[in-house]
Backbone as JSON, one array per atom type, in Angstrom:
{
  "sequence": "MPIPVREKLPTRIDNLVIQITDDGSRTLMQNDTNDGFHSGCGALTETRDVYLKNSGVDERLRQNIPTRVFEVGLGTGMAMLVTLDAATRYATPLQYVAVERDWPPADILGQLQPQTWIEHDNLADAYLAFRKTVEQSREHQVESWSPSSDHLVTIHHCDWSKWNDRDNEPFDAIYFDPFAPASNPELWSENVFRQMHTLLTCGGKFVTYCVNRVVRDTLTNVGFDVRRVPGPTGGKREVLIATKRETQGTD",
  "N": [[51.0, -169.36, 45.11], [51.11, -167.29, 47.95], [53.67, -164.87, 48.76], [55.57, -165.46, 51.63], [55.53, -163.67, 54.77], [58.49, -162.41, 55.82], [60.87, -162.2, 58.44], [62.46, -159.14, 59.22], [65.35, -157.21, 59.98], [66.75, -154.21, 61.28], [69.57, -152.24, 60.05], [72.47, -150.15, 60.55], [72.6, -148.65, 58.29], [70.37, -146.87, 56.43], [69.2, -147.75, 54.03], [69.59, -150.47, 53.93], [68.45, -153.59, 55.01], [68.32, -156.49, 57.11], [67.32, -159.68, 56.12], [65.65, -162.54, 57.25], [65.89, -165.55, 55.84], [64.11, -168.37, 54.35], [65.48, -170.75, 54.94], [66.7, -170.2, 57.26], [69.07, -168.81, 57.09], [70.73, -165.63, 56.84], [70.33, -162.66, 54.87], [70.81, -159.64, 52.91], [68.72, -156.82, 52.13], [67.72, -154.21, 49.9], [66.14, -151.3, 50.83], [64.96, -149.29, 49.22], [64.51, -150.33, 46.65], [63.64, -152.86, 47.12], [65.18, -155.01, 46.43], [66.67, -158.12, 46.93], [69.7, -159.55, 48.21], [69.94, -162.23, 48.02], [67.87, -165.15, 47.42], [64.75, -165.04, 49.07], [63.69, -167.42, 49.74], [65.65, -169.0, 50.71], [68.75, -168.25, 51.39], [71.3, -169.49, 51.77], [70.83, -172.07, 50.81], [70.23, -171.53, 48.12], [72.72, -170.45, 47.3], [74.51, -172.6, 47.59], [73.41, -174.48, 45.79], [72.87, -173.16, 43.25], [75.28, -171.89, 42.62], [77.82, -173.08, 43.8], [77.37, -175.88, 43.35], [76.06, -176.14, 40.73], [77.91, -174.97, 39.03], [79.92, -176.77, 38.87], [82.09, -176.45, 40.46], [82.22, -177.42, 43.1], [82.54, -180.18, 42.65], [84.98, -180.2, 41.24], [86.73, -179.23, 43.23], [86.43, -181.26, 45.09], [87.68, -183.3, 43.72], [90.25, -182.5, 43.88], [91.18, -180.64, 41.99], [92.87, -177.82, 41.02], [91.35, -174.62, 41.06], [89.82, -171.8, 39.48], [87.71, -169.12, 40.15], [85.35, -166.68, 39.16], [83.44, -164.0, 40.3], [80.64, -161.99, 39.73], [79.33, -159.55, 41.51], [79.85, -159.67, 44.49], [78.59, -159.07, 46.93], [77.26, -160.12, 49.97], [79.29, -161.87, 50.4], [78.74, -164.51, 50.68], [78.76, -166.63, 48.7], [81.46, -166.7, 48.1], [82.59, -167.43, 50.6], [81.39, -169.93, 51.04], [82.45, -171.35, 48.9], [85.19, -171.15, 49.43], [85.22, -172.51, 51.84], [84.64, -175.12, 50.97], [86.93, -175.58, 49.42], [88.82, -175.57, 51.43], [87.99, -177.77, 52.93], [88.52, -179.88, 51.16], [91.16, -179.52, 50.72], [92.19, -178.17, 48.41], [93.72, -176.14, 45.94], [92.62, -172.78, 45.4], [91.68, -169.96, 43.54], [90.03, -166.98, 43.8], [88.2, -164.49, 42.37], [86.52, -161.44, 42.59], [84.05, -158.93, 41.8], [82.72, -156.01, 43.12], [80.64, -153.32, 43.57], [79.29, -152.01, 45.7], [80.3, -152.72, 48.5], [79.41, -154.23, 51.41], [79.94, -152.99, 54.76], [82.07, -154.26, 57.44], [80.8, -154.52, 59.97], [78.09, -154.77, 59.39], [78.1, -157.03, 57.76], [78.86, -158.82, 59.72], [76.54, -158.97, 61.25], [75.04, -160.72, 59.78], [75.77, -163.18, 60.54], [77.86, -164.92, 59.39], [79.43, -167.07, 60.14], [77.75, -169.19, 60.53], [77.24, -170.2, 58.06], [79.11, -171.94, 57.13], [81.42, -174.74, 57.43], [84.07, -174.43, 58.39], [84.29, -172.18, 60.5], [86.11, -170.29, 61.27], [87.06, -169.11, 58.98], [85.12, -167.25, 58.28], [85.36, -165.46, 60.42], [87.95, -164.56, 59.93], [87.58, -163.35, 57.45], [85.84, -161.22, 58.09], [87.54, -159.76, 59.75], [89.5, -159.07, 57.88], [87.91, -157.47, 56.16], [87.44, -155.27, 57.79], [89.82, -153.94, 57.67], [89.93, -152.64, 55.29], [89.95, -149.7, 53.46], [87.61, -147.22, 52.21], [87.92, -145.17, 50.45], [89.07, -144.83, 47.97], [88.56, -144.78, 44.38], [88.76, -147.09, 42.8], [89.48, -149.93, 44.19], [91.69, -152.62, 44.79], [91.74, -155.44, 46.55], [93.42, -157.95, 48.33], [93.15, -161.12, 49.85], [94.47, -163.72, 51.65], [93.71, -166.51, 53.03], [95.06, -168.88, 53.38], [98.04, -170.59, 52.22], [97.37, -171.8, 49.84], [95.07, -170.62, 48.97], [93.56, -167.85, 47.56], [91.92, -164.79, 47.6], [90.71, -162.22, 45.64], [89.47, -159.03, 45.55], [87.79, -156.72, 43.68], [86.92, -153.62, 44.31], [84.77, -151.87, 42.94], [82.9, -150.31, 40.27], [81.51, -152.42, 37.74], [82.21, -151.56, 35.15], [84.68, -150.44, 35.49], [86.4, -152.48, 35.92], [89.1, -154.62, 34.98], [90.67, -157.43, 33.49], [93.61, -158.57, 34.79], [95.55, -160.56, 34.63], [94.9, -162.29, 32.64], [94.49, -165.02, 32.79], [92.37, -167.75, 32.29], [89.09, -168.44, 33.71], [87.55, -171.11, 35.55], [84.95, -171.17, 36.28], [82.09, -169.0, 36.41], [80.36, -167.11, 38.68], [77.47, -165.54, 38.38], [75.96, -162.95, 39.74], [74.54, -160.42, 39.99], [72.08, -157.84, 40.8], [68.68, -158.27, 39.64], [67.73, -158.22, 36.08], [65.82, -156.16, 35.67], [66.47, -154.29, 37.6], [69.17, -153.83, 37.29], [70.06, -153.45, 34.51], [72.3, -152.96, 32.83], [74.25, -154.82, 33.38], [73.37, -157.16, 32.32], [73.77, -157.34, 29.64], [74.54, -157.86, 26.11], [77.18, -157.17, 25.56], [78.47, -157.46, 28.05], [78.05, -160.19, 28.47], [79.57, -161.24, 26.4], [82.1, -160.59, 27.31], [82.15, -162.21, 29.58], [82.15, -164.7, 28.35], [84.65, -164.67, 27.11], [86.29, -164.69, 29.34], [86.09, -167.23, 30.4], [87.41, -170.57, 30.57], [87.49, -173.14, 28.02], [84.72, -175.26, 28.18], [84.13, -174.31, 30.64], [81.8, -173.03, 33.12], [79.11, -170.75, 33.29], [77.05, -169.54, 35.69], [73.81, -168.73, 36.97], [70.96, -167.27, 38.65], [68.92, -166.37, 37.08], [66.54, -166.97, 34.55], [65.44, -165.68, 32.48], [64.04, -165.18, 29.24], [65.19, -163.44, 27.35], [67.75, -163.15, 28.41], [68.68, -165.8, 28.18], [68.64, -166.13, 25.38], [70.49, -164.17, 24.6], [72.86, -165.06, 25.78], [73.17, -167.42, 24.35], [73.59, -166.37, 21.8], [76.14, -165.27, 22.03], [77.74, -167.44, 22.17], [77.44, -169.47, 24.09], [76.39, -172.69, 25.34], [73.28, -173.15, 26.48], [71.25, -174.02, 29.23], [68.33, -174.76, 31.14], [67.89, -175.73, 34.5], [66.54, -177.62, 37.27], [65.64, -175.59, 40.06], [66.79, -174.72, 43.44], [65.54, -176.63, 46.23], [62.41, -175.6, 47.35], [62.79, -173.1, 46.35], [63.37, -171.06, 43.44], [61.82, -172.29, 40.48], [63.33, -172.95, 38.22], [66.79, -172.61, 37.28], [69.85, -171.34, 35.78], [72.38, -172.69, 33.62], [75.17, -171.99, 31.72], [77.37, -173.06, 29.31], [80.67, -172.8, 28.1], [81.57, -173.74, 24.92], [83.44, -176.68, 24.3], [84.82, -176.98, 21.92], [85.63, -174.51, 21.1], [88.15, -172.06, 20.75], [90.08, -169.6, 22.57], [88.62, -166.35, 22.71]],
  "CA": [[51.23, -169.32, 46.55], [51.55, -165.95, 48.34], [55.01, -164.76, 49.35], [55.44, -165.38, 53.09], [56.1, -162.51, 55.45], [59.77, -162.83, 56.4], [61.37, -161.28, 59.45], [63.51, -158.21, 58.81], [66.04, -156.53, 61.07], [67.4, -152.99, 60.78], [71.01, -152.03, 60.17], [72.76, -148.72, 60.73], [72.44, -148.0, 56.99], [68.92, -146.79, 56.23], [68.72, -148.46, 52.84], [69.87, -151.9, 54.04], [67.86, -154.35, 56.11], [68.63, -157.92, 57.14], [66.16, -160.55, 55.96], [65.8, -163.94, 57.65], [65.32, -166.32, 54.73], [63.34, -169.55, 54.77], [66.32, -171.83, 55.49], [67.28, -169.69, 58.49], [70.25, -167.98, 56.83], [70.44, -164.2, 56.72], [70.84, -161.92, 53.73], [70.5, -158.22, 52.94], [67.78, -156.27, 51.15], [67.71, -152.77, 49.74], [64.8, -150.79, 51.13], [64.37, -148.44, 48.19], [64.11, -151.12, 45.48], [63.2, -154.18, 47.58], [66.05, -156.04, 45.86], [67.38, -158.94, 47.89], [71.0, -160.05, 47.79], [69.72, -163.65, 47.76], [66.47, -165.56, 47.44], [64.11, -165.13, 50.37], [63.34, -168.83, 49.98], [66.78, -169.66, 51.36], [69.98, -167.69, 50.83], [72.38, -170.47, 51.76], [70.44, -173.15, 49.9], [70.42, -171.02, 46.76], [74.14, -170.29, 47.02], [75.13, -173.92, 47.42], [72.9, -175.16, 44.61], [72.99, -172.41, 42.0], [76.66, -171.5, 42.33], [78.84, -174.08, 44.08], [77.05, -177.17, 42.72], [75.78, -176.09, 39.29], [79.11, -174.55, 38.31], [80.9, -177.85, 38.86], [83.22, -176.1, 41.32], [82.27, -178.35, 44.23], [83.11, -181.45, 42.19], [86.39, -179.96, 40.94], [87.46, -179.15, 44.5], [86.4, -182.6, 45.67], [88.66, -184.1, 42.98], [91.56, -181.85, 44.06], [91.58, -179.92, 40.78], [92.99, -176.39, 41.29], [90.19, -173.98, 40.43], [89.68, -170.34, 39.48], [86.31, -168.69, 40.11], [85.1, -165.24, 39.04], [82.08, -163.66, 40.71], [80.13, -160.65, 39.5], [78.39, -159.28, 42.58], [80.27, -160.34, 45.73], [77.53, -158.89, 47.91], [77.54, -160.48, 51.36], [80.42, -162.77, 50.46], [78.3, -165.87, 50.98], [79.25, -167.59, 47.71], [82.91, -166.79, 48.27], [82.9, -168.19, 51.81], [80.97, -171.32, 50.83], [83.44, -171.96, 47.99], [86.44, -171.25, 50.18], [85.01, -173.58, 52.82], [84.8, -176.39, 50.25], [88.35, -175.72, 49.06], [89.52, -175.92, 52.66], [87.59, -179.14, 53.28], [89.16, -180.84, 50.27], [92.58, -179.15, 50.6], [92.41, -177.93, 46.99], [94.03, -174.74, 45.64], [91.53, -171.96, 44.88], [91.81, -168.52, 43.32], [88.67, -166.45, 43.72], [88.22, -163.07, 42.01], [85.16, -160.9, 42.62], [83.83, -157.51, 41.58], [81.58, -155.52, 43.9], [80.63, -151.86, 43.66], [78.81, -151.58, 47.01], [80.76, -153.77, 49.41], [78.91, -153.92, 52.75], [80.98, -152.9, 55.78], [82.27, -155.46, 58.26], [79.84, -154.66, 61.07], [76.82, -155.27, 58.84], [78.34, -158.43, 57.39], [78.87, -159.6, 60.95], [75.15, -159.19, 61.68], [74.48, -161.82, 59.0], [76.25, -164.42, 61.17], [78.44, -165.76, 58.34], [80.01, -168.29, 60.72], [76.75, -170.27, 60.45], [77.11, -170.65, 56.67], [80.22, -172.8, 56.7], [81.99, -175.69, 58.38], [85.27, -173.82, 58.98], [83.78, -170.85, 60.82], [87.22, -169.35, 61.41], [87.19, -168.38, 57.72], [84.23, -166.09, 58.36], [85.98, -164.52, 61.34], [89.11, -163.97, 59.25], [87.08, -162.46, 56.4], [85.35, -160.0, 58.73], [88.71, -159.0, 60.19], [90.06, -158.51, 56.65], [87.03, -156.4, 55.68], [87.61, -154.1, 58.64], [91.07, -153.24, 57.34], [89.85, -152.06, 53.94], [89.42, -148.35, 53.35], [86.62, -147.07, 51.15], [88.07, -143.81, 49.93], [89.54, -144.8, 46.58], [87.52, -145.08, 43.38], [88.9, -148.49, 42.38], [90.37, -150.64, 45.1], [91.91, -154.05, 44.59], [92.14, -155.96, 47.85], [93.71, -159.38, 48.3], [93.09, -161.81, 51.14], [94.96, -165.08, 51.48], [93.53, -167.22, 54.3], [96.06, -169.94, 53.45], [99.0, -170.49, 51.12], [96.75, -172.34, 48.62], [93.79, -169.96, 48.71], [93.7, -166.41, 47.37], [90.7, -164.06, 47.23], [90.99, -160.86, 45.17], [88.21, -158.31, 45.44], [87.84, -155.42, 43.0], [85.85, -152.8, 44.89], [84.55, -150.87, 41.9], [81.85, -150.59, 39.3], [81.94, -153.4, 36.73], [82.81, -150.9, 33.98], [86.06, -150.06, 35.82], [87.2, -153.68, 36.13], [89.75, -155.24, 33.83], [91.4, -158.65, 33.84], [95.01, -158.19, 34.79], [96.5, -161.64, 34.36], [94.44, -162.99, 31.43], [94.34, -166.45, 33.0], [90.93, -168.0, 32.24], [88.4, -168.96, 34.88], [86.84, -172.37, 35.38], [83.52, -170.93, 36.53], [81.66, -167.63, 36.72], [79.13, -166.94, 39.46], [76.91, -164.26, 37.93], [74.98, -162.71, 40.79], [74.11, -159.04, 40.22], [70.63, -157.71, 40.93], [67.93, -158.74, 38.47], [67.8, -157.35, 34.9], [64.98, -154.97, 35.79], [67.13, -153.33, 38.48], [70.57, -153.63, 36.91], [70.07, -153.94, 33.12], [73.58, -152.83, 32.14], [75.08, -156.0, 33.6], [72.78, -158.3, 31.62], [73.84, -156.95, 28.23], [75.34, -158.71, 25.22], [78.59, -156.82, 25.71], [78.97, -158.09, 29.28], [78.08, -161.64, 28.28], [80.73, -161.55, 25.56], [83.27, -160.55, 28.19], [82.09, -163.42, 30.4], [82.54, -165.82, 27.49], [86.09, -164.57, 26.93], [86.98, -164.98, 30.6], [85.98, -168.65, 30.76], [88.1, -171.63, 29.85], [86.57, -173.99, 27.28], [84.07, -176.18, 29.09], [83.78, -173.61, 31.88], [80.37, -172.78, 33.29], [78.55, -169.48, 33.76], [75.82, -169.94, 36.38], [73.05, -167.64, 37.54], [69.59, -167.58, 39.09], [67.96, -165.78, 36.14], [66.26, -167.77, 33.35], [64.76, -164.78, 31.56], [64.21, -165.6, 27.85], [66.15, -162.55, 26.69], [69.07, -163.52, 28.92], [69.06, -167.07, 27.57], [68.92, -165.92, 23.96], [71.72, -163.39, 24.45], [73.97, -165.96, 26.1], [73.31, -168.33, 23.2], [74.13, -165.6, 20.68], [77.57, -164.99, 22.19], [78.51, -168.68, 22.05], [77.25, -170.43, 25.17], [75.34, -173.69, 25.34], [72.47, -172.71, 27.61], [70.17, -174.91, 29.64], [67.66, -174.54, 32.42], [67.9, -176.9, 35.37], [65.69, -177.37, 38.45], [66.2, -174.72, 41.09], [66.92, -175.32, 44.77], [64.3, -177.03, 46.91], [61.7, -174.51, 48.0], [63.12, -171.82, 45.73], [62.97, -170.89, 42.05], [61.56, -173.56, 39.79], [64.45, -173.23, 37.34], [67.93, -171.7, 37.25], [70.52, -171.41, 34.48], [73.79, -173.05, 33.42], [75.64, -171.72, 30.36], [78.7, -173.68, 29.19], [81.47, -172.42, 26.94], [81.77, -174.96, 24.14], [84.8, -177.25, 24.34], [85.47, -176.91, 20.6], [86.03, -173.16, 20.79], [89.37, -171.54, 21.34], [89.86, -168.34, 23.26], [88.08, -165.32, 21.83]],
  "C": [[51.73, -167.93, 46.94], [52.94, -165.97, 48.96], [54.88, -164.63, 50.86], [56.04, -164.09, 53.63], [57.36, -162.98, 56.18], [60.29, -161.75, 57.34], [62.5, -160.42, 58.88], [64.06, -157.49, 60.03], [66.74, -155.3, 60.52], [68.92, -153.08, 60.85], [71.24, -150.53, 60.34], [72.67, -147.94, 59.42], [70.97, -148.04, 56.62], [68.42, -147.66, 55.09], [68.97, -149.97, 52.88], [69.17, -152.5, 55.24], [68.31, -155.8, 55.99], [67.33, -158.69, 57.0], [66.52, -161.95, 56.43], [65.12, -164.78, 56.59], [64.79, -167.66, 55.23], [64.19, -170.7, 55.29], [67.05, -171.39, 56.76], [68.5, -168.81, 58.29], [69.82, -166.53, 56.58], [71.04, -163.62, 55.44], [70.48, -160.45, 53.9], [69.48, -157.88, 51.87], [67.95, -154.77, 51.09], [66.29, -152.26, 49.94], [64.16, -150.07, 49.96], [63.85, -149.24, 47.0], [63.5, -152.47, 45.84], [64.0, -155.32, 46.94], [66.75, -156.79, 46.98], [68.71, -159.4, 47.34], [70.94, -161.54, 47.47], [68.22, -163.93, 47.75], [65.95, -165.59, 48.87], [63.73, -166.55, 50.73], [64.48, -169.6, 50.66], [68.08, -169.21, 50.75], [71.08, -168.73, 50.71], [72.08, -171.63, 50.82], [70.65, -172.74, 48.46], [71.9, -170.96, 46.4], [74.81, -171.63, 46.76], [74.7, -174.59, 46.12], [73.23, -174.43, 43.31], [74.45, -172.15, 41.63], [77.66, -172.63, 42.57], [78.59, -175.39, 43.34], [76.93, -177.05, 41.21], [76.99, -175.69, 38.45], [80.11, -175.69, 38.12], [82.09, -177.59, 39.76], [83.33, -177.07, 42.49], [82.93, -179.67, 43.83], [84.59, -181.31, 41.85], [87.21, -179.96, 42.23], [87.53, -180.52, 45.17], [87.46, -183.51, 45.02], [90.07, -183.51, 43.04], [92.1, -181.24, 42.78], [91.69, -178.43, 41.11], [92.0, -175.6, 40.44], [90.25, -172.47, 40.57], [88.22, -169.97, 39.26], [86.26, -167.17, 40.0], [83.65, -164.98, 39.43], [81.77, -162.21, 40.38], [79.04, -160.41, 40.54], [78.74, -160.04, 43.84], [79.22, -160.24, 46.82], [77.96, -159.2, 49.33], [78.77, -161.35, 51.51], [80.04, -164.22, 50.71], [78.86, -166.9, 50.0], [80.76, -167.78, 47.84], [83.26, -167.66, 49.47], [82.52, -169.66, 51.67], [81.97, -172.05, 49.93], [84.78, -172.15, 48.69], [86.37, -172.36, 51.23], [85.19, -174.95, 52.18], [86.26, -176.63, 49.88], [89.18, -176.1, 50.27], [89.23, -177.36, 53.06], [88.36, -180.16, 52.45], [90.65, -180.56, 50.05], [92.99, -178.98, 49.14], [92.72, -176.46, 46.74], [92.84, -174.02, 44.98], [91.99, -170.53, 44.71], [90.42, -167.98, 43.04], [88.77, -164.94, 43.48], [86.78, -162.57, 41.96], [85.17, -159.4, 42.36], [82.6, -157.1, 42.37], [81.67, -154.0, 44.02], [80.29, -151.39, 45.07], [79.08, -152.68, 48.04], [80.29, -153.45, 50.82], [80.03, -153.89, 53.78], [80.97, -154.1, 56.72], [81.22, -155.62, 59.34], [78.5, -155.19, 60.58], [76.97, -156.71, 58.37], [78.33, -159.32, 58.62], [77.48, -159.9, 61.47], [74.48, -160.33, 60.92], [74.89, -163.19, 59.54], [76.87, -165.38, 60.14], [79.11, -167.03, 58.86], [79.05, -169.47, 60.59], [76.61, -170.83, 59.04], [78.05, -171.8, 56.34], [80.69, -173.71, 57.82], [83.18, -175.08, 59.13], [84.95, -172.37, 59.33], [84.88, -169.82, 61.05], [87.46, -168.56, 60.13], [86.32, -167.13, 57.72], [84.81, -165.03, 59.29], [87.15, -163.8, 60.67], [88.66, -163.01, 58.15], [86.57, -161.15, 56.99], [86.51, -159.13, 59.2], [89.4, -158.34, 58.99], [89.23, -157.32, 56.17], [87.2, -155.13, 56.49], [88.83, -153.29, 58.26], [90.99, -152.45, 56.04], [89.24, -150.67, 53.99], [88.42, -148.28, 52.2], [86.72, -145.7, 50.49], [88.46, -143.76, 48.46], [88.45, -145.25, 45.62], [87.57, -146.54, 42.95], [89.95, -149.15, 43.26], [90.5, -152.09, 44.67], [92.49, -154.58, 45.89], [92.33, -157.46, 47.77], [93.73, -159.94, 49.72], [93.49, -163.26, 50.9], [94.84, -165.83, 52.81], [94.45, -168.41, 54.48], [96.97, -169.83, 52.24], [98.41, -170.97, 49.8], [95.48, -171.6, 48.2], [93.98, -168.45, 48.66], [92.38, -165.82, 46.89], [91.11, -162.65, 46.84], [89.68, -160.16, 44.9], [88.46, -156.95, 44.79], [86.64, -154.62, 43.48], [85.61, -151.62, 43.94], [83.32, -151.24, 41.09], [82.4, -151.56, 38.26], [82.68, -152.74, 35.57], [84.26, -150.5, 34.22], [86.97, -151.28, 35.95], [87.89, -154.09, 34.85], [90.56, -156.43, 34.32], [92.89, -158.4, 33.71], [95.96, -159.32, 34.41], [96.11, -162.49, 33.15], [94.39, -164.5, 31.58], [92.85, -166.78, 33.07], [90.39, -168.59, 33.54], [87.68, -170.26, 34.54], [85.34, -172.21, 35.57], [83.29, -169.45, 36.79], [80.36, -167.71, 37.49], [78.58, -165.56, 39.08], [75.74, -163.92, 38.83], [74.7, -161.23, 41.05], [72.61, -159.02, 40.51], [69.97, -158.03, 39.59], [68.0, -157.75, 37.3], [66.97, -156.08, 35.01], [65.64, -153.89, 36.63], [68.53, -152.95, 38.02], [70.79, -154.05, 35.46], [71.43, -153.9, 32.45], [74.47, -154.06, 32.32], [74.56, -157.24, 32.89], [72.8, -158.07, 30.11], [74.69, -157.93, 27.42], [76.83, -158.43, 25.39], [79.2, -157.49, 26.94], [79.06, -159.6, 29.11], [79.22, -162.07, 27.37], [82.02, -161.55, 26.4], [83.31, -161.79, 29.09], [82.57, -164.63, 29.61], [84.06, -165.84, 27.3], [86.85, -164.99, 28.18], [87.01, -166.46, 30.95], [86.92, -169.53, 29.94], [87.08, -172.45, 29.08], [86.02, -175.08, 28.2], [83.69, -175.56, 30.41], [82.31, -173.24, 31.92], [80.1, -171.4, 33.88], [77.22, -169.85, 34.41], [75.15, -168.72, 37.0], [71.65, -168.11, 37.89], [68.55, -167.2, 38.04], [67.79, -166.65, 34.9], [65.43, -166.97, 32.34], [65.07, -165.16, 30.1], [65.24, -164.73, 27.12], [67.57, -162.88, 27.13], [69.55, -164.81, 28.27], [69.45, -166.89, 26.11], [70.23, -165.16, 23.75], [72.94, -164.24, 24.76], [74.23, -166.93, 24.95], [73.99, -167.61, 22.04], [75.63, -165.35, 20.8], [78.4, -166.27, 22.28], [78.39, -169.68, 23.17], [76.23, -171.49, 24.78], [74.55, -173.49, 26.62], [71.41, -173.74, 27.95], [69.61, -174.47, 30.98], [67.67, -175.84, 33.2], [67.01, -176.59, 36.57], [66.41, -176.5, 39.48], [66.28, -175.42, 42.43], [65.57, -175.64, 45.39], [63.68, -175.85, 47.64], [61.93, -173.16, 47.37], [62.61, -171.71, 44.31], [62.81, -172.24, 41.36], [62.73, -173.95, 38.89], [65.55, -172.18, 37.52], [68.75, -172.03, 36.0], [71.98, -171.84, 34.58], [74.13, -172.78, 31.96], [77.09, -172.19, 30.27], [79.41, -173.17, 27.95], [81.87, -173.69, 26.19], [83.23, -175.39, 24.13], [85.56, -177.04, 23.04], [85.98, -175.52, 20.28], [87.34, -172.81, 21.46], [89.06, -170.28, 22.11], [89.43, -167.29, 22.26], [89.15, -164.28, 21.5]]
}
């Protein structure tokens, strides 16, 4: 089936355009590489299925289990807002840590209409206001945003290679959402996957959209149980869940 022609809108940054995806939600694309921040088949659908649902985070929050999430590739902040929205709905404590090298500015994020992604649209307004306050002059910024006493978002505005875990508390889930291996190969390496394995609690899940055979084999080699599951309706046929084995201690 040919890829449909999807509407694109300009931004003030030459290399970034807004794409209207098939479920009506907006995402960003890079002009020079044609890399999308989300699936053109439906950015919001992909985010809810591949990350919030497949990671088990939605179910944990529903059961009022305090949860820690780590995201590689914050991008538009969609996964963070969708997760925070669920934590707010279920009144469950959430700590969310993300790494992003190229954090889009607030005015461009606002053009994506993030209020339409979530039930508690005031969270999107608060996030945009927070983003406006953040300077972009330092090489490695760590910014914290606490929309409520039970919810804390920490964003490391830096290259992945500059990030380090400061509190050593394990995560219950990892949303792995950098650009594809062909565009960003250094983040799909065995070394990075070993670090992901170390960051997870036993039984924790690493979830991503990529089911590349090399990626699956490398995740298996570093100690994950890897499986492919059906992708979101209208999107990729399969996506990936990698689970840290319960029988293993910390690395």
